XYZ file of N, CA and C in Angstrom:
474
model
N -18.138 -15.369 14.694
C -18.780 -15.789 13.474
C -19.220 -17.227 13.649
N -20.508 -17.500 13.525
C -21.037 -18.842 13.686
C -20.707 -19.715 12.497
N -20.863 -20.997 12.694
C -20.557 -21.950 11.637
C -21.472 -21.748 10.425
N -22.730 -21.326 10.654
C -23.647 -21.106 9.549
C -23.232 -19.905 8.704
N -22.460 -18.966 9.262
C -22.014 -17.782 8.530
C -20.719 -18.014 7.759
N -20.051 -19.125 7.980
C -18.740 -19.377 7.392
C -18.850 -19.565 5.879
N -17.986 -18.894 5.151
C -17.929 -19.016 3.698
C -17.113 -20.265 3.384
N -17.672 -21.143 2.557
C -17.022 -22.408 2.247
C -16.195 -22.255 0.973
N -14.933 -22.640 1.060
C -14.020 -22.593 -0.075
C -13.901 -23.991 -0.651
N -14.237 -24.133 -1.923
C -14.111 -25.413 -2.621
C -13.210 -25.203 -3.832
N -11.989 -25.700 -3.749
C -11.033 -25.564 -4.847
C -11.199 -26.733 -5.808
N -11.046 -26.472 -7.116
C -11.020 -27.586 -8.061
C -9.573 -28.077 -8.154
N -9.367 -29.156 -8.889
C -8.033 -29.769 -8.962
C -6.992 -28.826 -9.555
N -7.383 -28.061 -10.571
C -6.439 -27.142 -11.218
C -6.024 -26.024 -10.256
N -6.988 -25.478 -9.512
C -6.678 -24.417 -8.543
C -5.780 -24.956 -7.430
N -6.107 -26.158 -6.953
C -5.302 -26.767 -5.893
C -3.864 -26.992 -6.366
N -3.699 -27.454 -7.606
C -2.358 -27.700 -8.163
C -1.595 -26.388 -8.311
N -2.277 -25.333 -8.776
C -1.617 -24.031 -8.937
C -1.171 -23.486 -7.586
N -2.008 -23.625 -6.570
C -1.645 -23.133 -5.230
C -0.481 -23.919 -4.648
N -0.485 -25.230 -4.844
C 0.629 -26.057 -4.330
C 1.937 -25.681 -5.018
N 1.862 -25.377 -6.317
C 3.065 -24.974 -7.060
C 3.608 -23.654 -6.507
N 2.715 -22.705 -6.219
C 3.126 -21.416 -5.641
C 3.791 -21.619 -4.293
N 3.181 -22.448 -3.456
C 3.692 -22.682 -2.104
C 5.034 -23.394 -2.150
N 5.174 -24.380 -3.051
C 6.430 -25.135 -3.140
C 7.582 -24.288 -3.634
N 7.322 -23.395 -4.611
C 8.423 -22.620 -5.193
C 8.985 -21.621 -4.192
N 8.123 -20.959 -3.420
C 8.585 -20.008 -2.417
C 9.169 -18.732 -2.983
N 9.054 -18.515 -4.272
C 9.632 -17.321 -4.902
C 8.559 -16.284 -5.206
N 7.736 -16.019 -4.239
C 6.649 -15.071 -4.390
C 6.607 -14.159 -3.170
N 5.928 -13.029 -3.280
C 5.788 -12.153 -2.107
C 5.120 -12.897 -0.948
N 5.478 -12.504 0.254
C 4.976 -13.216 1.436
C 3.453 -13.155 1.545
N 2.844 -12.033 1.158
C 1.388 -11.930 1.235
C 0.727 -12.931 0.284
N 1.287 -13.102 -0.910
C 0.745 -14.067 -1.859
C 0.895 -15.484 -1.315
N 2.050 -15.798 -0.745
C 2.267 -17.127 -0.169
C 1.296 -17.388 0.977
N 1.076 -16.365 1.819
C 0.160 -16.522 2.949
C -1.252 -16.805 2.451
N -1.686 -16.075 1.431
C -3.030 -16.292 0.883
C -3.155 -17.679 0.262
N -2.112 -18.114 -0.429
C -2.131 -19.460 -1.017
C -2.240 -20.517 0.072
N -1.472 -20.368 1.146
C -1.550 -21.302 2.274
C -2.947 -21.303 2.888
N -3.517 -20.117 3.069
C -4.858 -20.011 3.655
C -5.861 -20.751 2.792
N -5.813 -20.528 1.479
C -6.774 -21.187 0.587
C -6.618 -22.704 0.606
N -5.387 -23.178 0.636
C -5.186 -24.625 0.705
C -5.721 -25.203 2.008
N -5.519 -24.489 3.102
C -5.967 -24.983 4.404
C -7.474 -24.884 4.590
N -8.121 -23.921 3.893
C -9.566 -23.752 4.056
C -10.367 -24.563 3.043
N -9.700 -25.244 2.134
C -10.378 -26.023 1.106
C -11.241 -27.115 1.747
N -12.549 -27.027 1.533
C -13.486 -27.976 2.144
C -13.309 -29.388 1.580
N -12.914 -29.495 0.293
C -12.758 -30.808 -0.334
C -11.340 -31.360 -0.189
N -10.429 -30.527 0.292
C -9.036 -30.936 0.394
C -8.780 -31.785 1.624
N -7.554 -32.284 1.738
C -7.216 -33.164 2.862
C -7.107 -32.432 4.195
N -6.893 -31.114 4.148
C -6.652 -30.383 5.394
C -7.947 -29.924 6.053
N -8.609 -28.915 5.494
C -9.857 -28.395 6.040
C -9.735 -27.944 7.483
N -8.796 -27.067 7.783
C -8.551 -26.599 9.144
C -9.560 -25.528 9.544
N -9.663 -25.256 10.838
C -10.484 -24.149 11.328
C -9.722 -22.839 11.139
N -10.453 -21.738 11.125
C -9.815 -20.429 10.941
C -8.802 -20.135 12.034
N -9.127 -20.476 13.264
C -8.213 -20.227 14.390
C -6.916 -21.010 14.222
N -7.037 -22.266 13.811
C -5.851 -23.110 13.642
C -4.979 -22.593 12.499
N -5.618 -22.166 11.396
C -4.875 -21.614 10.253
C -4.152 -20.339 10.672
N -4.868 -19.455 11.368
C -4.279 -18.186 11.798
C -3.061 -18.430 12.685
N -3.171 -19.378 13.586
C -2.052 -19.681 14.484
C -0.881 -20.282 13.713
N -1.167 -21.189 12.789
C -0.107 -21.850 12.022
C 0.628 -20.882 11.108
N -0.090 -19.894 10.555
C 0.518 -18.972 9.597
C 0.916 -17.638 10.219
N 0.804 -17.521 11.534
C 1.147 -16.291 12.260
C 0.391 -15.084 11.690
N -0.890 -15.230 11.555
C -1.741 -14.155 11.082
C -2.980 -14.101 11.973
N -3.973 -13.322 11.585
C -5.169 -13.207 12.406
C -6.329 -13.991 11.786
N -7.312 -14.289 12.601
C -8.499 -15.001 12.138
C -9.244 -14.163 11.096
N -9.229 -12.830 11.281
C -9.902 -11.944 10.326
C -9.237 -11.993 8.950
N -7.924 -12.129 8.896
C -7.226 -12.249 7.619
C -7.671 -13.517 6.906
N -7.758 -14.600 7.649
C -8.210 -15.866 7.070
C -9.632 -15.713 6.541
N -10.483 -15.056 7.319
C -11.873 -14.846 6.912
C -11.953 -13.994 5.643
N -11.149 -12.916 5.580
C -11.171 -12.037 4.403
C -10.686 -12.763 3.145
N -9.638 -13.577 3.280
C -9.128 -14.334 2.130
C -10.202 -15.306 1.644
N -10.832 -15.964 2.578
C -11.897 -16.915 2.257
C -13.041 -16.204 1.509
N -13.482 -15.071 2.017
C -14.573 -14.324 1.396
C -14.178 -13.782 0.025
N -12.962 -13.257 -0.078
C -12.522 -12.699 -1.354
C -12.451 -13.776 -2.428
N -12.010 -14.979 -2.045
C -11.940 -16.070 -3.023
C -13.323 -16.401 -3.568
N -14.307 -16.497 -2.700
C -15.662 -16.854 -3.131
C -16.270 -15.760 -4.004
N -16.013 -14.489 -3.659
C -16.613 -13.376 -4.393
C -15.865 -13.062 -5.690
N -14.524 -12.995 -5.619
C -13.741 -12.490 -6.752
C -12.942 -13.546 -7.509
N -12.724 -14.711 -6.934
C -11.978 -15.756 -7.619
C -10.531 -15.855 -7.161
N -9.848 -16.849 -7.695
C -8.486 -17.161 -7.264
C -7.493 -16.064 -7.611
N -7.503 -15.592 -8.848
C -6.506 -14.614 -9.281
C -6.594 -13.316 -8.478
N -7.804 -12.823 -8.276
C -7.983 -11.575 -7.521
C -7.582 -11.753 -6.060
N -7.763 -12.953 -5.528
C -7.401 -13.206 -4.136
C -5.892 -13.237 -3.952
N -5.208 -13.843 -4.891
C -3.749 -13.974 -4.751
C -3.009 -12.689 -5.072
N -3.445 -11.983 -6.096
C -2.725 -10.803 -6.561
C -3.463 -9.539 -6.149
N -2.842 -8.766 -5.326
C -3.440 -7.541 -4.802
C -3.503 -6.471 -5.884
N -4.642 -5.795 -5.939
C -4.804 -4.719 -6.908
C -4.136 -3.449 -6.383
N -3.597 -2.681 -7.286
C -3.029 -1.386 -6.917
C -4.153 -0.435 -6.565
N -3.964 0.401 -5.556
C -4.998 1.377 -5.234
C -5.200 2.357 -6.384
N -6.446 2.703 -6.650
C -6.734 3.635 -7.729
C -7.064 5.002 -7.161
N -6.859 6.014 -7.965
C -7.208 7.362 -7.540
C -6.218 7.995 -6.585
N -5.125 7.342 -6.328
C -4.141 7.879 -5.406
C -3.067 8.612 -6.199
N -2.762 9.827 -5.799
C -1.714 10.592 -6.458
C -0.474 10.496 -5.581
N 0.573 9.899 -6.115
C 1.751 9.644 -5.312
C 2.676 10.853 -5.204
N 2.742 11.688 -6.245
C 3.611 12.858 -6.193
C 2.805 14.089 -6.534
N 2.810 15.038 -5.653
C 2.100 16.283 -5.898
C 2.935 17.187 -6.804
N 4.251 17.169 -6.612
C 5.138 18.033 -7.394
C 6.043 17.177 -8.274
N 6.134 17.534 -9.552
C 7.085 16.851 -10.421
C 8.435 17.567 -10.329
N 9.401 17.145 -11.109
C 10.753 17.698 -11.016
C 10.821 19.200 -11.274
N 10.097 19.671 -12.288
C 10.112 21.096 -12.622
C 9.483 21.917 -11.497
N 8.385 21.422 -10.957
C 7.709 22.126 -9.868
C 8.571 22.131 -8.602
N 9.277 21.031 -8.348
C 10.170 20.992 -7.185
C 11.304 21.992 -7.352
N 11.788 22.145 -8.578
C 12.848 23.126 -8.828
C 12.346 24.538 -8.525
N 11.094 24.818 -8.883
C 10.522 26.127 -8.577
C 10.357 26.313 -7.066
N 9.989 25.242 -6.378
C 9.857 25.297 -4.927
C 11.210 25.566 -4.263
N 12.267 24.950 -4.792
C 13.611 25.186 -4.263
C 14.026 26.630 -4.531
N 13.690 27.133 -5.714
C 14.029 28.522 -6.048
C 13.336 29.483 -5.086
N 12.097 29.193 -4.741
C 11.376 30.034 -3.774
C 12.048 29.956 -2.406
N 12.412 28.746 -1.996
C 13.033 28.564 -0.676
C 14.374 29.289 -0.582
N 15.089 29.385 -1.712
C 16.398 30.036 -1.715
C 16.307 31.542 -1.957
N 15.135 32.019 -2.317
C 14.976 33.452 -2.563
C 14.754 34.189 -1.245
N 14.925 35.515 -1.260
C 14.691 36.274 -0.029
C 13.222 36.142 0.405
N 12.968 36.085 1.708
C 11.584 35.951 2.192
C 10.781 37.218 1.909
N 9.456 37.133 1.993
C 8.614 38.309 1.745
C 8.917 39.434 2.737
N 8.503 40.635 2.373
C 8.707 41.815 3.233
C 8.148 41.564 4.635
N 8.924 41.933 5.620
C 8.484 41.811 7.002
C 8.655 40.413 7.582
N 9.234 39.499 6.834
C 9.439 38.124 7.305
C 10.926 37.835 7.386
N 11.291 37.054 8.390
C 12.694 36.674 8.554
C 13.066 35.466 7.716
N 12.093 34.613 7.435
C 12.345 33.396 6.650
C 11.043 32.901 6.029
N 11.182 31.936 5.127
C 10.017 31.320 4.502
C 9.411 30.291 5.448
N 8.117 30.323 5.628
C 7.422 29.259 6.349
C 6.813 28.324 5.316
N 6.418 27.158 5.754
C 5.805 26.202 4.828
C 4.510 26.777 4.242
N 3.746 27.473 5.066
C 2.486 28.084 4.614
C 2.767 29.163 3.565
N 3.781 29.996 3.817
C 4.134 31.036 2.852
C 4.584 30.439 1.522
N 5.387 29.364 1.598
C 5.844 28.716 0.365
C 4.680 28.091 -0.389
N 3.764 27.450 0.332
C 2.599 26.847 -0.312
C 1.755 27.924 -0.994
N 1.541 29.027 -0.292
C 0.770 30.126 -0.878
C 1.462 30.703 -2.104
N 2.785 30.820 -2.040
C 3.546 31.378 -3.161
C 3.475 30.452 -4.386
N 3.529 29.128 -4.165
C 3.431 28.176 -5.269
C 2.067 28.284 -5.968
N 1.031 28.498 -5.179
C -0.311 28.677 -5.757
C -0.396 30.018 -6.475
N 0.164 31.056 -5.862
C 0.144 32.398 -6.447
C 0.848 32.426 -7.798
N 1.976 31.709 -7.914
C 2.743 31.653 -9.161
C 2.154 30.644 -10.149
N 1.050 29.995 -9.774
C 0.362 29.003 -10.588
C 1.253 27.814 -10.941
N 2.122 27.458 -10.003
C 2.925 26.243 -10.154
C 2.017 25.035 -9.946
N 1.124 25.135 -8.949
C 0.124 24.103 -8.665
C -1.208 24.792 -8.371
N -2.304 24.036 -8.511
C -3.621 24.595 -8.185
C -3.769 24.801 -6.691
N -3.372 23.770 -5.944
C -3.420 23.847 -4.486
C -2.371 22.895 -3.934
N -1.877 23.224 -2.755
C -0.883 22.369 -2.111
C -0.936 22.620 -0.609
N -0.780 21.559 0.136
C -0.792 21.643 1.584
C 0.618 21.992 2.069
N 0.744 22.807 3.112
C 2.076 23.109 3.640
C 2.846 21.856 4.067
N 2.139 20.811 4.495
C 2.813 19.566 4.879
C 3.489 18.914 3.678
N 2.890 19.039 2.504
C 3.502 18.498 1.283
C 4.773 19.252 0.953
N 4.745 20.566 1.123
C 5.942 21.376 0.904
C 7.041 20.926 1.864
N 6.664 20.674 3.098
C 7.626 20.224 4.112
C 8.230 18.872 3.728
N 7.385 17.938 3.291
C 7.876 16.606 2.901
C 8.836 16.684 1.730
N 8.535 17.522 0.745
C 9.428 17.614 -0.411
C 10.735 18.295 -0.034
N 10.700 19.202 0.933
C 11.949 19.808 1.400
C 12.779 18.809 2.188
N 12.142 17.960 2.973
C 12.856 16.989 3.798
C 13.575 15.946 2.971
N 13.046 15.636 1.778
C 13.678 14.583 1.005
C 14.947 15.045 0.284
N 15.232 16.349 0.353
C 16.470 16.849 -0.230
C 17.644 16.421 0.642
N 18.749 16.074 0.035
C 19.910 15.638 0.811
C 20.670 16.821 1.403
N 20.657 17.928 0.710
C 21.360 19.093 1.232
C 20.369 20.093 1.779
N 20.840 20.930 2.648
C 19.984 21.949 3.219
C 20.311 23.271 2.555
N 19.288 23.958 1.991
C 19.583 25.249 1.368
C 20.153 26.238 2.403
N 21.229 26.864 2.058
C 21.824 27.853 2.960
C 22.927 27.305 3.840
N 23.035 25.996 3.950
C 24.114 25.465 4.797
C 25.378 25.321 3.955
N 26.508 25.471 4.593
C 27.760 25.337 3.856
C 28.472 24.078 4.304
N 29.248 23.535 3.412
C 30.002 22.321 3.722
C 31.228 22.666 4.551
N 31.503 21.857 5.544
C 32.671 22.123 6.397
C 33.871 21.322 5.935
N 33.705 20.514 4.920
C 34.824 19.688 4.531
C 35.164 19.890 3.155
């Protein structure tokens, strides 16, 4: 990235004071502290004004991280740069408690005719067939089974 392409960060006194307060307190997530340090070091009007390479080396990060923080500050502002937004549109749990109970009931029931045991694909198909969920991947069924502490069908030896 040439010098003409570099995004210039100019902090005002209030922003500089807020960043120094964050850095001094040290009671923030490490990513927030790193971004605050980057902004203070990249401030064109400030006493430091370091190069991206020097900042990256000092903060044990990459030059691209410094560049992204610099660009995000200019485009979105201080608050958006420091505080990461939660990803949107992500579904964290495919099955709720009631649906997981139905999945366990299927796993503990006798397998379909001609089968020795339930496979993940068979369980996924059965959950859709019973209209527990609209669709589900066999890998999701596997993950929800793995998070159980006990294994269905195993007996305690103690």
